[in-house]
Amino acid sequence: MHVDHLLRLDRLDLSLVWGEQALLDQEIGGVTATDLEDPARFLQPGEIVLSGLVWWSREDGRGKADRFVSALREAGAVALLAGEETHGEVPRELADACRGHRIALLGVPAHTTFRAVTEAVYLRQWGELSRRPTGHYALPENVRDDLGRALENGASAGELLDRAFAHLGTPACHLLTGSGRTVARTAGAPALPARRAAALPHGVRGTTLRVEADDTAFDAWHLHLPDEVRVPPRVLQEIAELLSRHRRRHDRREAARRRTHTELMGLVGAAYPDANAVQRALAASGLPETGPYAVVVASVDPAEDGADAGAALTEALRHLPSSAVAFAVAGRPGGEAMAVVAAADDRRRAGARTDAGAAAKSEAAGSAADVSPGAEPLDVRAELAAVWPLLHACRPGAALHAGVSEPARAPADLGVAAGQARHALAAARTSHPGGAHVSGVADLSGLELLLAGIPDDVRGVYRETVLGPLLRAGRTSNDVLLETLEVFLAHNCSWARTAAALHLHVNTVHYRIQRVESLTGRDLSRLDHKLDLRAALLCR
């Protein structure tokens, strides 16, 4: 493990105060925590040093800092991790000393414990060691053999967890996604609400290990143990690797399923879908022959990978009650993803389960649920809106949007539902351009949101037809007329309020509006013509 790796661990939230790349590329051999003014005799070459800076004070601060860092340099330390809690920041004198002695300096925020840093280093070191060719394993041979057989026989993640930890007394352990969905948990682990579980992989309490797989920020798996559980790092690493193998097998099976999902979305998204072909594709995707259905379209911007929108939408739908929901998801052109959700709100009859068994059942995306024909539709828009902030927290810098259709009762209605979902997605992007939002058709409560879903080329033709010569480039007078028209409509066609807003005489406003009417052929005393011009302005 190199010094630079610590900076990349989001859960530690370390900051680089000073350090050249060559220093950050140094390998970490160990960790020592100290607050002695002269720690040299306790240090080993290659270690990083954790210090709360209790030894430092502003009186002779430069001298104390120089002596401390000099001792680190002589002992062969590779970096100093300075706690910010004692002094509220990393002193500038310490940064100067590290620069002079060429010791990388990292800041440790008050909310990050030194224990979390130490565990991160040693877990990584054990992980790297376990991947080297060796005949030594931390798990007992009989446990490894049992787990290998269970994996080959298709055991669920929950069953693998219980078997892996059985020889340790089956301590509490959760397998979580970044958005707080419990994939599996050991028998002694309590059920966790999604909001609380989402904070655990990024917190400083307990031990969290990432399960390596071909995943995204939205569907990554994290093995989490609480503070009171003590498991050797090598054992955790071997269990994480077992789960990684399980995840890869699961993903390979899902890749085959996605081909049928892609065919279904292609049919649903077509201008004139073939009802019989849609019926066959629904059956091939494991969805019921009758509704109610909902269509969801989602987007992630910027997308780090073409699968981002599909991963985000799949993860969000997996949060929904598995006893009431079956779904299929596939990517669409333009980086979007579409889902057909068969959602019947018969949870009281079926008994929606939130325990580990239900989590294991929902581990496979789009697994068919027992949806009763004719049951009342689940409010998919409300359910997704509840978990959407948890998805957004996985990629806070991304714009994450989704549109949900009205319930479709039959396969023949899915094409109309797809159009509704796309329209709702455009409204979500318009109303919350830089954040995260889920919109339904019922949210189209204003003219701007209604127009958002109209294709750009149609909007352009309408804009040119209605505004005509007011849009000609290079005409300053036309820009003035457009501005006056916008303000006039915004002030409910009040001559006095428009004049006050533009700092003009009322007669000037009258003249400009007359010019607008003359050029566009519209009469602003008529409501329908006012709406025409307002809609055209919104289409710009």
Coordinates of C-alpha atoms in Angstrom, one line a residue:
M1 CA 0.0 0.0 0.0
H2 CA 1.3 3.4 -0.9
V3 CA 0.7 6.8 0.8
D4 CA -1.3 7.9 -2.1
H5 CA -3.8 5.1 -1.6
L6 CA -4.8 6.6 1.8
L7 CA -5.9 9.8 0.1
R8 CA -8.2 7.9 -2.3
L9 CA -10.1 6.3 0.5
D10 CA -13.3 8.4 0.8
R11 CA -14.2 7.0 4.2
L12 CA -11.1 8.5 5.7
D13 CA -11.5 11.9 4.2
L14 CA -7.8 12.8 4.4
S15 CA -6.4 15.9 2.8
L16 CA -3.0 16.4 1.3
V17 CA -1.2 19.4 3.0
W18 CA 2.1 18.9 1.3
G19 CA 3.8 16.1 -0.6
E20 CA 5.4 15.5 -4.1
Q21 CA 4.2 12.6 -6.1
A22 CA 7.5 10.7 -5.6
L23 CA 6.9 10.8 -1.8
L24 CA 3.2 9.8 -2.2
D25 CA 4.3 6.8 -4.2
Q26 CA 6.3 5.4 -1.3
E27 CA 5.2 2.0 0.2
I28 CA 3.8 1.9 3.7
G29 CA 5.4 -0.7 5.9
G30 CA 3.5 0.0 9.1
V31 CA 1.8 2.5 11.4
T32 CA 2.8 4.2 14.6
A33 CA 0.7 6.6 16.6
T34 CA 2.6 9.0 18.9
D35 CA 2.4 12.3 20.6
L36 CA 6.0 12.4 21.9
E37 CA 8.1 15.4 21.0
D38 CA 10.9 13.0 20.0
P39 CA 9.4 9.7 18.7
A40 CA 12.6 8.5 16.9
R41 CA 13.3 5.5 19.1
F42 CA 9.8 4.0 18.6
L43 CA 9.8 4.3 14.8
Q44 CA 10.7 1.8 12.1
P45 CA 11.7 2.6 8.5
G46 CA 8.8 2.7 6.1
E47 CA 6.1 3.6 8.6
I48 CA 3.6 6.4 8.6
V49 CA 3.3 8.3 11.8
L50 CA -0.1 9.4 13.3
S51 CA 0.1 12.3 15.7
G52 CA -2.6 14.4 17.4
L53 CA -0.1 17.2 17.7
V54 CA -0.6 17.4 21.5
W55 CA 3.2 18.1 21.8
W56 CA 3.0 21.2 19.6
S57 CA 2.3 24.7 20.8
R58 CA 2.6 28.2 19.2
E59 CA 5.4 29.0 21.6
D60 CA 8.5 27.9 19.8
G61 CA 6.2 26.2 17.3
R62 CA 8.7 26.3 14.4
G63 CA 11.4 24.8 16.5
K64 CA 9.2 22.0 17.9
A65 CA 7.9 21.2 14.4
D66 CA 11.4 21.0 13.0
R67 CA 12.7 18.7 15.7
F68 CA 9.7 16.4 15.4
V69 CA 9.9 16.1 11.6
S70 CA 13.6 15.7 11.7
A71 CA 13.2 12.7 14.0
L72 CA 10.8 11.2 11.5
R73 CA 13.2 11.8 8.7
E74 CA 16.1 10.1 10.5
A75 CA 13.9 7.1 11.4
G76 CA 12.9 6.6 7.8
A77 CA 9.2 7.4 8.1
V78 CA 7.4 7.9 4.8
A79 CA 4.6 10.3 5.9
L80 CA 3.1 12.2 8.8
L81 CA -0.7 12.1 9.3
A82 CA -1.5 15.1 11.5
G83 CA -4.8 15.3 13.5
E84 CA -6.7 18.5 13.1
E85 CA -8.8 18.2 16.2
T86 CA -6.3 19.6 18.8
H87 CA -5.5 22.9 17.0
G88 CA -8.4 23.1 14.5
E89 CA -6.0 22.8 11.6
V90 CA -2.5 21.5 10.6
P91 CA -0.1 24.3 11.7
R92 CA 1.7 26.1 8.9
E93 CA 5.0 25.6 10.8
L94 CA 4.6 21.8 10.6
A95 CA 3.9 22.1 6.9
D96 CA 7.1 24.1 6.4
A97 CA 9.1 21.6 8.4
C98 CA 7.8 18.7 6.3
R99 CA 8.6 20.5 3.1
G100 CA 12.1 21.2 4.4
H101 CA 12.8 17.6 5.4
R102 CA 10.8 16.1 2.4
I103 CA 8.2 14.2 4.5
A104 CA 4.7 13.9 3.0
L105 CA 2.1 15.6 5.3
L106 CA -1.6 14.6 5.3
G107 CA -4.3 16.1 7.4
V108 CA -6.7 13.9 9.4
P109 CA -10.1 15.6 10.1
A110 CA -11.6 15.5 13.6
H111 CA -14.3 13.0 12.5
T112 CA -11.7 10.4 11.3
T113 CA -10.2 8.2 14.1
F114 CA -6.6 7.1 14.1
R115 CA -7.9 3.5 14.5
A116 CA -9.8 3.9 11.2
V117 CA -6.5 4.9 9.4
T118 CA -4.6 2.0 11.1
E119 CA -7.3 -0.6 10.1
A120 CA -7.3 0.7 6.5
V121 CA -3.6 0.2 6.2
Y122 CA -3.5 -3.3 7.7
L123 CA -6.6 -4.5 5.9
R124 CA -5.0 -3.4 2.6
Q125 CA -1.7 -5.1 3.5
W126 CA -3.4 -8.3 4.4
G127 CA -5.4 -8.2 1.2
E128 CA -2.3 -7.7 -0.9
L129 CA -0.6 -10.6 1.0
S130 CA -3.5 -12.9 0.5
R131 CA -3.3 -12.4 -3.3
R132 CA 0.3 -13.6 -3.5
P133 CA 1.0 -17.2 -4.4
T134 CA 1.0 -19.1 -1.1
G135 CA -0.3 -22.2 0.5
H136 CA -1.3 -20.5 3.7
Y137 CA -5.0 -19.5 4.3
A138 CA -6.5 -17.8 7.3
L139 CA -9.8 -19.7 7.1
P140 CA -9.7 -23.3 8.3
E141 CA -9.5 -25.9 5.6
N142 CA -12.8 -27.5 6.4
V143 CA -14.5 -24.1 6.3
R144 CA -12.9 -23.3 2.9
D145 CA -14.0 -26.6 1.5
D146 CA -17.6 -26.1 2.8
L147 CA -17.7 -22.6 1.3
G148 CA -16.4 -23.8 -2.0
R149 CA -19.1 -26.5 -2.3
A150 CA -21.8 -24.0 -1.3
L151 CA -20.6 -21.6 -3.9
E152 CA -20.6 -24.3 -6.6
N153 CA -24.1 -25.3 -5.6
G154 CA -25.4 -21.8 -6.0
A155 CA -25.8 -20.7 -2.4
S156 CA -27.1 -17.2 -1.7
A157 CA -24.9 -14.4 -0.3
G158 CA -26.7 -14.8 3.1
E159 CA -26.0 -18.5 3.2
L160 CA -22.3 -17.9 2.4
L161 CA -22.0 -15.2 5.1
D162 CA -23.5 -17.5 7.8
R163 CA -21.2 -20.4 6.8
A164 CA -18.1 -18.2 6.6
F165 CA -18.6 -16.7 10.0
A166 CA -19.9 -19.9 11.8
H167 CA -16.5 -20.9 13.1
L168 CA -16.2 -17.4 14.7
G169 CA -19.5 -17.7 16.5
T170 CA -21.5 -16.0 13.7
P171 CA -20.9 -12.4 14.7
A172 CA -23.1 -9.6 13.4
C173 CA -22.1 -8.8 9.8
H174 CA -23.9 -7.0 6.9
L175 CA -23.4 -7.1 3.2
L176 CA -24.5 -3.6 2.1
T177 CA -24.7 -1.6 -1.1
G178 CA -23.7 2.1 -1.1
S179 CA -27.3 3.2 -1.1
G180 CA -28.0 1.2 2.1
R181 CA -29.7 -1.9 0.7
T182 CA -29.0 -5.0 2.7
V183 CA -27.9 -7.7 0.2
A184 CA -27.5 -10.2 3.1
R185 CA -26.7 -10.4 6.8
T186 CA -25.7 -13.1 9.3
A187 CA -28.3 -14.6 11.5
G188 CA -27.3 -12.5 14.5
A189 CA -27.2 -9.1 12.7
P190 CA -30.2 -6.8 13.2
A191 CA -32.2 -5.4 10.3
L192 CA -31.1 -1.9 9.3
P193 CA -33.1 0.9 7.8
A194 CA -31.7 1.8 4.4
R195 CA -30.8 5.4 5.4
R196 CA -28.8 4.2 8.4
A197 CA -27.1 1.4 6.5
A198 CA -26.1 3.8 3.7
A199 CA -23.9 5.8 6.2
L200 CA -22.0 2.7 7.5
P201 CA -19.6 2.0 4.6
H202 CA -18.5 5.7 4.7
G203 CA -18.4 6.2 8.4
V204 CA -15.5 5.8 10.9
R205 CA -17.1 3.3 13.2
G206 CA -16.7 -0.4 12.6
T207 CA -14.8 -2.2 9.9
T208 CA -15.8 -2.0 6.2
L209 CA -14.3 -3.9 3.3
R210 CA -15.2 -3.4 -0.3
V211 CA -16.1 -6.5 -2.3
E212 CA -14.2 -6.2 -5.5
A213 CA -16.3 -6.6 -8.7
D214 CA -17.1 -5.0 -12.0
D215 CA -19.6 -2.6 -10.4
T216 CA -20.4 1.1 -10.2
A217 CA -20.8 3.5 -7.2
F218 CA -24.5 2.6 -7.2
D219 CA -24.3 -1.2 -6.8
A220 CA -21.0 -1.8 -5.1
W221 CA -21.0 -4.3 -2.2
H222 CA -19.5 -3.6 1.2
L223 CA -18.8 -6.1 4.0
H224 CA -19.5 -4.3 7.3
L225 CA -18.8 -5.4 10.9
P226 CA -19.7 -3.2 13.9
D227 CA -17.1 -1.8 16.4
E228 CA -17.5 -4.6 18.9
V229 CA -16.8 -7.4 16.4
R230 CA -13.1 -8.4 16.1
V231 CA -12.2 -10.6 13.1
P232 CA -8.6 -11.1 11.8
P233 CA -8.1 -9.0 8.7
R234 CA -6.9 -11.9 6.7
V235 CA -10.1 -13.8 7.4
L236 CA -12.2 -10.8 6.3
Q237 CA -10.2 -10.6 3.1
E238 CA -10.8 -14.3 2.2
I239 CA -14.5 -13.9 2.9
A240 CA -14.6 -10.8 0.8
E241 CA -12.9 -12.7 -2.0
L242 CA -15.4 -15.5 -1.7
L243 CA -18.3 -13.0 -2.0
S244 CA -16.5 -11.4 -5.0
R245 CA -16.5 -14.8 -6.8
H246 CA -20.2 -15.1 -5.9
R247 CA -20.9 -11.6 -7.3
R248 CA -19.1 -12.4 -10.6
R249 CA -21.1 -15.6 -11.0
H250 CA -24.3 -13.7 -10.3
D251 CA -23.4 -10.9 -12.8
R252 CA -22.7 -13.4 -15.5
R253 CA -26.1 -14.9 -15.1
E254 CA -27.6 -11.4 -15.2
A255 CA -25.8 -10.7 -18.4
A256 CA -27.8 -13.4 -20.1
R257 CA -31.0 -12.1 -18.7
R258 CA -30.2 -8.6 -19.9
R259 CA -30.4 -9.7 -23.5
T260 CA -34.1 -10.5 -23.1
H261 CA -34.6 -7.2 -21.1
T262 CA -33.0 -5.3 -24.0
E263 CA -35.3 -6.8 -26.5
L264 CA -38.3 -5.9 -24.3
M265 CA -37.2 -2.3 -23.9
G266 CA -36.6 -2.0 -27.6
L267 CA -40.2 -3.1 -28.3
V268 CA -41.7 -0.9 -25.6
G269 CA -39.8 2.1 -26.7
A270 CA -40.7 1.7 -30.4
A271 CA -43.1 4.2 -31.9
Y272 CA -45.7 1.5 -32.7
P273 CA -45.0 -1.6 -30.5
D274 CA -46.2 -5.0 -31.6
A275 CA -48.5 -6.1 -28.8
N276 CA -47.9 -9.8 -29.4
A277 CA -44.2 -9.4 -29.5
V278 CA -44.3 -7.3 -26.3
Q279 CA -46.3 -10.1 -24.7
R280 CA -43.7 -12.7 -25.6
A281 CA -40.9 -10.5 -24.4
L282 CA -42.6 -9.9 -21.1
A283 CA -42.8 -13.7 -20.6
A284 CA -39.2 -14.2 -21.6
S285 CA -38.1 -11.5 -19.0
G286 CA -40.0 -13.2 -16.2
L287 CA -42.8 -10.6 -16.0
P288 CA -46.5 -11.4 -15.6
E289 CA -48.8 -11.5 -18.6
T290 CA -51.1 -8.8 -17.1
G291 CA -50.6 -5.5 -15.4
P292 CA -50.5 -3.2 -13.6
Y293 CA -47.2 -2.1 -15.1
A294 CA -45.2 1.1 -14.8
V295 CA -42.4 2.3 -17.1
V296 CA -39.5 4.1 -15.7
V297 CA -36.8 6.0 -17.6
A298 CA -33.6 7.2 -15.8
S299 CA -30.5 9.1 -16.6
V300 CA -27.2 9.9 -14.9
D301 CA -25.2 13.0 -16.0
P302 CA -22.3 13.0 -16.3
A303 CA -22.1 9.2 -16.8
E304 CA -18.7 7.7 -15.9
D305 CA -19.8 4.6 -17.7
G306 CA -22.5 3.6 -20.1
A307 CA -23.9 1.2 -17.5
D308 CA -24.4 3.9 -14.9
A309 CA -28.0 4.7 -15.5
G310 CA -28.9 1.0 -15.7
A311 CA -27.0 0.3 -12.4
A312 CA -28.6 3.2 -10.6
L313 CA -32.2 2.3 -11.8
T314 CA -31.7 -1.4 -11.0
E315 CA -30.4 -0.6 -7.5
A316 CA -33.3 1.8 -6.8
L317 CA -35.8 -0.9 -7.9
R318 CA -34.2 -3.5 -5.7
H319 CA -35.1 -1.3 -2.7
L320 CA -38.8 -1.8 -3.5
P321 CA -40.6 -4.7 -1.7
S322 CA -39.6 -7.9 -3.4
S323 CA -43.0 -9.5 -2.6
A324 CA -44.8 -6.9 -4.7
V325 CA -42.4 -6.0 -7.5
A326 CA -40.9 -7.7 -10.5
F327 CA -39.0 -5.7 -13.1
A328 CA -36.7 -5.7 -16.1
V329 CA -34.1 -3.0 -16.9
A330 CA -32.0 -2.3 -19.9
G331 CA -29.9 0.6 -21.3
R332 CA -31.3 2.8 -24.0
P333 CA -29.6 5.1 -26.6
G334 CA -28.3 8.3 -25.2
G335 CA -27.0 6.9 -21.9
E336 CA -30.5 6.4 -20.5
A337 CA -32.0 3.3 -18.9
M338 CA -35.6 2.0 -19.1
A339 CA -37.4 -0.4 -16.9
V340 CA -40.8 -2.1 -17.0
V341 CA -42.0 -2.7 -13.5
A342 CA -44.9 -5.1 -12.7
A343 CA -45.9 -3.7 -9.4
A344 CA -49.1 -4.7 -7.5
D345 CA -49.6 -3.4 -4.0
D346 CA -50.8 -6.7 -2.5
R347 CA -48.1 -6.6 0.3
R348 CA -50.6 -7.0 3.1
R349 CA -51.8 -10.3 1.6
A350 CA -48.4 -11.5 0.6
G351 CA -46.6 -10.1 3.6
A352 CA -43.7 -7.9 2.4
R353 CA -40.5 -9.2 4.0
T354 CA -37.6 -7.0 5.0
D355 CA -35.4 -9.7 6.6
A356 CA -32.2 -11.2 5.2
G357 CA -34.1 -13.9 3.4
A358 CA -36.0 -11.3 1.4
A359 CA -32.8 -9.5 0.7
A360 CA -31.3 -12.7 -0.7
K361 CA -34.4 -13.3 -2.8
S362 CA -34.1 -9.9 -4.3
E363 CA -30.4 -10.3 -5.0
A364 CA -31.2 -11.2 -8.6
A365 CA -32.5 -8.1 -10.6
G366 CA -35.9 -8.5 -12.0
S367 CA -36.7 -11.8 -10.4
A368 CA -40.4 -12.6 -10.9
A369 CA -42.7 -11.7 -8.0
D370 CA -46.0 -13.1 -7.1
V371 CA -48.1 -10.2 -8.6
S372 CA -51.8 -10.8 -8.5
P373 CA -53.7 -9.9 -11.7
G374 CA -56.0 -7.0 -11.2
A375 CA -54.3 -5.9 -7.9
E376 CA -54.0 -2.2 -7.1
P377 CA -50.8 -0.7 -8.5
L378 CA -47.9 0.2 -6.2
D379 CA -47.1 3.9 -6.3
V380 CA -43.7 3.4 -8.0
R381 CA -43.0 7.1 -8.3
A382 CA -43.4 7.6 -4.5
E383 CA -41.4 4.5 -3.7
L384 CA -38.5 5.6 -6.0
A385 CA -38.6 9.1 -4.7
A386 CA -38.0 7.8 -1.2
V387 CA -34.8 6.0 -2.1
W388 CA -33.5 8.4 -4.7
P389 CA -31.5 10.6 -2.3
L390 CA -29.7 7.5 -1.1
L391 CA -28.7 6.7 -4.8
H392 CA -27.6 10.3 -5.3
A393 CA -25.4 10.2 -2.2
C394 CA -23.4 7.5 -4.0
R395 CA -22.4 10.0 -6.7
P396 CA -23.2 13.4 -5.2
G397 CA -21.7 15.3 -8.1
A398 CA -24.0 13.6 -10.7
A399 CA -27.4 14.7 -11.8
L400 CA -29.7 11.8 -11.3
H401 CA -33.2 11.9 -12.7
A402 CA -36.1 9.5 -13.4
G403 CA -39.5 9.7 -15.0
V404 CA -42.3 7.3 -14.1
S405 CA -45.5 6.6 -16.2
E406 CA -49.0 6.2 -15.0
P407 CA -50.0 2.6 -14.4
A408 CA -50.5 0.6 -17.6
R409 CA -53.1 -2.2 -17.2
A410 CA -52.2 -4.3 -20.3
P411 CA -49.1 -5.0 -22.4
A412 CA -50.6 -3.0 -25.3
D413 CA -50.5 0.1 -23.1
L414 CA -46.7 0.0 -22.5
G415 CA -45.8 2.1 -25.6
V416 CA -48.0 4.9 -24.3
A417 CA -46.5 4.5 -20.8
A418 CA -43.0 4.7 -22.2
G419 CA -43.8 8.1 -23.8
Q420 CA -45.2 9.3 -20.5
A421 CA -42.1 8.2 -18.7
R422 CA -39.8 10.0 -21.1
H423 CA -41.9 13.1 -20.8
A424 CA -41.7 12.9 -17.0
L425 CA -37.9 12.5 -17.2
A426 CA -37.6 15.7 -19.2
A427 CA -39.7 17.5 -16.6
A428 CA -37.4 16.2 -13.8
R429 CA -34.4 17.5 -15.6
T430 CA -36.0 20.9 -16.2
S431 CA -37.2 21.3 -12.6
H432 CA -34.0 20.0 -10.9
P433 CA -31.3 20.5 -13.5
G434 CA -28.2 19.9 -11.3
G435 CA -29.6 17.5 -8.6
A436 CA -31.7 14.4 -8.2
H437 CA -35.4 14.1 -8.8
V438 CA -38.1 11.6 -9.7
S439 CA -41.1 12.9 -11.6
G440 CA -44.4 11.4 -12.6
V441 CA -46.9 12.4 -15.1
A442 CA -49.0 14.0 -12.4
D443 CA -46.1 16.3 -11.7
L444 CA -46.5 18.1 -15.0
S445 CA -48.2 21.0 -13.3
G446 CA -47.0 23.8 -15.4
L447 CA -46.5 24.8 -19.0
E448 CA -42.7 24.7 -18.8
L449 CA -42.7 21.1 -17.5
L450 CA -45.3 20.1 -20.1
L451 CA -43.2 21.5 -22.9
A452 CA -40.0 19.9 -21.6
G453 CA -40.8 16.5 -22.9
I454 CA -41.5 17.6 -26.5
P455 CA -38.6 16.7 -28.9
D456 CA -36.1 19.4 -29.5
D457 CA -36.7 19.5 -33.2
V458 CA -40.5 20.0 -32.7
R459 CA -39.8 22.7 -30.1
G460 CA -37.5 24.4 -32.6
V461 CA -40.1 24.4 -35.4
Y462 CA -42.8 25.8 -33.1
R463 CA -40.4 28.5 -31.8
E464 CA -39.5 29.7 -35.3
T465 CA -43.1 29.6 -36.4
V466 CA -44.5 31.7 -33.6
L467 CA -41.7 34.1 -32.9
G468 CA -40.6 34.5 -36.5
P469 CA -38.5 37.6 -37.2
L470 CA -38.0 38.3 -33.5
L471 CA -35.4 35.5 -33.5
R472 CA -33.2 36.8 -36.3
A473 CA -29.6 37.0 -35.2
G474 CA -27.7 40.2 -35.2
R475 CA -30.8 42.5 -34.6
T476 CA -30.4 44.4 -31.4
S477 CA -33.9 45.8 -31.6
N478 CA -35.3 42.3 -31.8
D479 CA -33.5 41.3 -28.6
V480 CA -35.1 44.4 -26.9
L481 CA -38.5 43.3 -28.2
L482 CA -38.0 39.8 -26.9
E483 CA -37.0 41.0 -23.5
T484 CA -40.0 43.4 -23.3
L485 CA -42.3 40.5 -24.3
E486 CA -41.0 38.3 -21.6
V487 CA -41.3 40.9 -18.9
F488 CA -44.8 41.9 -20.1
L489 CA -46.0 38.3 -19.9
A490 CA -44.3 37.7 -16.6
H491 CA -46.2 40.7 -15.2
N492 CA -49.6 39.5 -16.4
C493 CA -49.6 42.0 -19.3
S494 CA -49.6 45.0 -16.9
W495 CA -48.4 48.1 -18.7
A496 CA -47.5 49.9 -15.5
R497 CA -45.6 47.0 -13.8
T498 CA -43.7 46.2 -17.1
A499 CA -42.6 49.9 -17.4
A500 CA -41.5 49.9 -13.8
A501 CA -39.5 46.7 -14.2
L502 CA -37.8 47.9 -17.3
H503 CA -37.4 51.5 -16.1
L504 CA -39.3 52.7 -19.2
H505 CA -42.1 55.1 -19.9
V506 CA -45.5 53.3 -20.4
N507 CA -45.7 54.7 -23.9
T508 CA -42.5 53.0 -24.8
V509 CA -43.9 49.7 -23.6
H510 CA -47.0 50.2 -25.7
Y511 CA -44.9 50.9 -28.7
R512 CA -42.7 47.8 -28.3
I513 CA -45.6 45.5 -27.7
Q514 CA -47.3 46.9 -30.8
R515 CA -44.1 46.0 -32.7
V516 CA -44.2 42.5 -31.3
E517 CA -47.8 42.0 -32.4
S518 CA -47.1 43.4 -35.8
L519 CA -44.1 41.1 -36.4
T520 CA -45.7 37.9 -35.0
G521 CA -49.2 38.4 -36.1
R522 CA -50.5 37.8 -32.5
D523 CA -52.9 39.9 -30.5
L524 CA -51.8 40.2 -26.9
S525 CA -55.3 41.1 -25.8
R526 CA -56.3 37.5 -26.6
L527 CA -55.6 34.7 -24.1
D528 CA -54.8 32.0 -26.7
H529 CA -52.3 34.3 -28.4
K530 CA -50.6 35.1 -25.1
L531 CA -50.2 31.4 -24.4
D532 CA -48.8 30.9 -27.9
L533 CA -46.1 33.5 -27.3
R534 CA -45.4 32.2 -23.8
A535 CA -45.0 28.7 -25.0
A536 CA -42.7 29.8 -27.8
L537 CA -40.5 31.7 -25.4
L538 CA -40.2 28.6 -23.2
C539 CA -39.1 26.5 -26.2
R540 CA -36.0 28.6 -26.7

